[in-house]
C-alpha positions as semicolon CSV with decimal commas, in nm:
position;residue;x (nm);y (nm);z (nm)
1;M;0,021;10,532;-21,979
2;R;-0,288;10,310;-21,998
3;K;-0,238;10,185;-21,646
4;L;-0,219;10,549;-21,510
5;S;-0,539;10,635;-21,692
6;I;-0,725;10,342;-21,551
7;V;-0,592;10,447;-21,193
8;L;-0,694;10,814;-21,240
9;F;-1,032;10,722;-21,358
10;A;-1,093;10,484;-21,070
11;V;-0,982;10,770;-20,822
12;F;-1,210;11,016;-21,004
13;G;-1,497;10,771;-20,973
14;L;-1,435;10,719;-20,613
15;N;-1,417;11,097;-20,538
16;L;-1,748;11,140;-20,726
17;T;-1,927;10,881;-20,522
18;I;-1,785;11,036;-20,192
19;A;-1,898;11,384;-20,310
20;Q;-2,242;11,252;-20,394
21;T;-2,275;11,098;-20,054
22;K;-2,143;11,392;-19,890
23;N;-2,393;11,629;-20,086
24;F;-2,676;11,403;-19,981
25;L;-2,582;11,406;-19,618
26;D;-2,530;11,797;-19,617
27;V;-2,879;11,860;-19,723
28;P;-3,129;11,913;-19,428
29;Y;-3,380;11,652;-19,431
30;L;-3,638;11,474;-19,221
31;E;-3,686;11,094;-19,227
32;T;-4,038;10,975;-19,160
33;S;-4,241;10,646;-19,217
34;A;-4,612;10,575;-19,255
35;L;-4,827;10,275;-19,252
36;V;-5,183;10,232;-19,383
37;D;-5,413;9,932;-19,391
38;T;-5,757;9,825;-19,474
39;L;-5,995;9,526;-19,462
40;V;-6,161;9,386;-19,784
41;T;-6,413;9,120;-19,821
42;P;-6,294;8,830;-20,030
43;D;-6,465;8,796;-20,361
44;K;-6,307;8,467;-20,474
45;I;-6,373;8,169;-20,250
46;Y;-6,218;7,827;-20,330
47;L;-6,379;7,512;-20,192
48;D;-6,191;7,180;-20,197
49;I;-6,430;6,895;-20,266
50;T;-6,351;6,532;-20,256
51;I;-6,580;6,253;-20,397
52;T;-6,504;5,896;-20,281
53;E;-6,636;5,543;-20,395
54;K;-6,645;5,281;-20,119
55;D;-6,636;4,905;-20,155
56;S;-6,987;4,841;-20,009
57;K;-7,320;4,709;-20,111
58;G;-7,507;4,966;-20,331
59;R;-7,206;5,178;-20,350
60;K;-7,228;5,503;-20,562
61;S;-6,956;5,528;-20,820
62;V;-6,747;5,845;-20,847
63;E;-6,876;5,910;-21,196
64;D;-7,244;5,899;-21,070
65;Q;-7,172;6,139;-20,785
66;E;-6,978;6,367;-21,017
67;N;-7,272;6,395;-21,258
68;K;-7,524;6,468;-20,987
69;M;-7,298;6,732;-20,839
70;A;-7,250;6,890;-21,179
71;Q;-7,637;6,896;-21,232
72;A;-7,677;7,052;-20,888
73;F;-7,419;7,320;-20,946
74;K;-7,571;7,401;-21,291
75;A;-7,915;7,449;-21,124
76;L;-7,738;7,705;-20,889
77;G;-7,606;7,901;-21,195
78;I;-7,252;7,796;-21,145
79;D;-7,054;7,793;-21,476
80;L;-6,877;7,466;-21,453
81;D;-6,629;7,549;-21,729
82;E;-6,512;7,872;-21,539
83;Q;-6,568;7,767;-21,177
84;L;-6,521;7,395;-21,128
85;F;-6,168;7,242;-21,174
86;I;-6,027;6,879;-21,136
87;K;-5,723;6,878;-20,911
88;D;-5,418;6,660;-20,964
89;L;-5,507;6,535;-21,313
90;S;-5,240;6,263;-21,286
91;S;-5,404;6,097;-20,993
92;N;-5,777;6,143;-21,047
93;F;-5,857;5,774;-20,984
94;K;-5,595;5,648;-20,741
95;R;-5,674;5,314;-20,578
96;Y;-5,580;5,331;-20,219
97;F;-5,664;5,207;-19,855
98;L;-5,658;5,441;-19,552
99;R;-5,647;5,277;-19,200
100;Q;-5,825;4,953;-19,357
101;K;-6,117;5,161;-19,490
102;D;-6,268;5,040;-19,815
103;V;-6,225;5,346;-20,030
104;L;-6,176;5,231;-20,394
105;K;-6,154;5,561;-20,597
106;S;-6,137;5,915;-20,514
107;K;-6,158;6,254;-20,722
108;R;-6,082;6,602;-20,608
109;Y;-6,211;6,926;-20,733
110;S;-6,169;7,295;-20,670
111;L;-6,499;7,496;-20,681
112;L;-6,462;7,876;-20,720
113;V;-6,756;8,094;-20,582
114;Y;-6,771;8,465;-20,560
115;S;-6,973;8,530;-20,242
116;G;-7,061;8,380;-19,901
117;K;-7,427;8,311;-20,030
118;E;-7,296;8,127;-20,340
119;A;-7,066;7,912;-20,116
120;G;-7,366;7,845;-19,883
121;E;-7,574;7,728;-20,171
122;A;-7,311;7,495;-20,297
123;L;-7,257;7,349;-19,956
124;A;-7,621;7,285;-19,912
125;A;-7,634;7,113;-20,260
126;L;-7,354;6,907;-20,156
127;E;-7,508;6,804;-19,825
128;K;-7,815;6,680;-20,009
129;L;-7,596;6,457;-20,222
130;K;-7,414;6,328;-19,902
131;I;-7,083;6,472;-20,022
132;A;-6,951;6,598;-19,691
133;N;-6,572;6,598;-19,750
134;T;-6,543;6,962;-19,834
135;Y;-6,291;7,232;-19,718
136;L;-6,243;7,594;-19,754
137;E;-5,922;7,600;-19,940
138;K;-5,844;7,971;-19,968
139;T;-5,996;8,321;-20,025
140;E;-5,873;8,610;-20,254
141;Y;-5,954;8,949;-20,343
142;S;-5,962;9,004;-20,721
143;K;-5,846;9,367;-20,732
144;M;-5,564;9,318;-20,488
145;E;-5,293;9,483;-20,716
146;A;-5,504;9,795;-20,774
147;L;-5,569;9,822;-20,399
148;E;-5,206;9,789;-20,296
149;L;-5,118;10,072;-20,532
150;E;-5,400;10,289;-20,388
151;L;-5,264;10,209;-20,024
152;K;-4,905;10,304;-20,135
153;S;-5,033;10,641;-20,248
154;K;-5,207;10,702;-19,915
155;A;-4,892;10,595;-19,725
156;M;-4,690;10,863;-19,904
157;E;-4,955;11,120;-19,840
158;K;-4,948;11,017;-19,480
159;A;-4,576;11,031;-19,452
160;K;-4,581;11,394;-19,591
161;R;-4,850;11,508;-19,357
162;K;-4,636;11,365;-19,057
163;A;-4,330;11,551;-19,194
164;E;-4,525;11,877;-19,215
165;A;-4,671;11,817;-18,860
166;L;-4,319;11,766;-18,727
167;T;-4,165;12,081;-18,913
168;T;-4,435;12,349;-18,878
169;P;-4,350;12,433;-18,515
170;L;-3,988;12,475;-18,626
171;D;-4,084;12,728;-18,908
172;Q;-3,948;12,495;-19,176
173;K;-4,084;12,372;-19,495
174;V;-4,092;12,017;-19,628
175;G;-3,949;11,995;-19,980
176;V;-3,911;11,716;-20,212
177;A;-3,864;11,355;-20,129
178;I;-3,502;11,274;-20,183
179;H;-3,515;10,907;-20,073
180;I;-3,808;10,661;-20,071
181;I;-3,821;10,306;-19,969
182;D;-4,123;10,090;-20,015
183;T;-4,100;9,868;-19,691
184;S;-4,430;9,685;-19,775
185;T;-4,467;9,313;-19,759
186;P;-4,667;9,182;-20,072
187;Y;-4,993;9,003;-19,987
188;Y;-5,005;8,628;-20,052
189;P;-5,322;8,433;-20,026
190;K;-5,330;8,202;-19,728
191;R;-5,460;7,850;-19,763
192;Q;-5,730;7,776;-19,510
193;M;-5,803;7,392;-19,536
194;Q;-6,090;7,431;-19,275
195;R;-6,345;7,159;-19,268
196;M;-6,678;7,294;-19,319
197;E;-6,894;7,069;-19,113
198;M;-7,068;7,338;-18,916
199;D;-7,231;7,469;-19,227
200;F;-7,374;7,116;-19,294
201;A;-7,514;7,125;-18,943
202;V;-7,703;7,438;-19,012
203;A;-7,855;7,282;-19,336
204;K;-7,974;6,967;-19,144
205;A;-8,152;7,180;-18,894
206;A;-8,415;7,293;-19,143
207;V;-8,647;7,092;-19,356
208;E;-8,601;7,323;-19,645
209;P;-8,274;7,493;-19,572
210;E;-8,229;7,853;-19,689
211;P;-7,924;7,948;-19,882
212;L;-7,638;8,000;-19,633
213;D;-7,485;8,343;-19,641
214;I;-7,160;8,251;-19,500
215;G;-6,950;8,536;-19,346
216;F;-6,586;8,481;-19,442
217;E;-6,298;8,642;-19,257
218;Q;-6,189;8,972;-19,412
219;I;-5,851;9,008;-19,571
220;K;-5,611;9,263;-19,408
221;V;-5,411;9,452;-19,658
222;E;-5,128;9,703;-19,549
223;T;-4,855;9,887;-19,699
224;S;-4,569;10,102;-19,557
225;V;-4,316;10,354;-19,675
226;N;-3,997;10,516;-19,548
227;V;-3,935;10,872;-19,682
228;K;-3,675;11,138;-19,643
229;F;-3,784;11,487;-19,721
230;A;-3,558;11,787;-19,793
231;L;-3,614;12,074;-19,558
232;S;-3,583;12,447;-19,608
233;N;-3,637;12,760;-19,401
């Protein structure tokens, strides 16, 4: 008897699933999709800075260069606790030799700045200290999550407008959305790792260089949806 009950329950569940699928397919509907995108200016810019100590006469120690860099950044109004980070703590002072070069010690940092102008000021300060091993590590937009949600709403509105444009000539009305798929790809910050020597060249061209207002590539953000709308006459 128990086995029979289980079989009947399974058959009932299968019939219910088929009925639900059939009912969904029997509803007149229109399927449409929409994509919206925008460009935003990055407001979090990360610079990768490496300070090295070479085995040469009158060499400058990593510690001395680090202190001078910190003083220069403080003079620019940079919050060292919030914006300057040591990278790879386990290997701050590795001893190594690259292609027979006489590098004794090396230390890497990540500097966070919030605008092209601030990045330019930091680069000019590093140039004066002859710290030229600097890279653009990555750029980010701090309000990315809120922006993506806003774009999703706009994509849904666009999908509905497209549905209405398609059905108006047919004297049909767009009803509720009966199936929605978010087909967006989440945005992930891209690492740049571009050497910034061109900025140093600009700084060298003037006796008293003006702060560089560097224009960084804007970030493209897009979202897309696929929607099925019920139709009625």
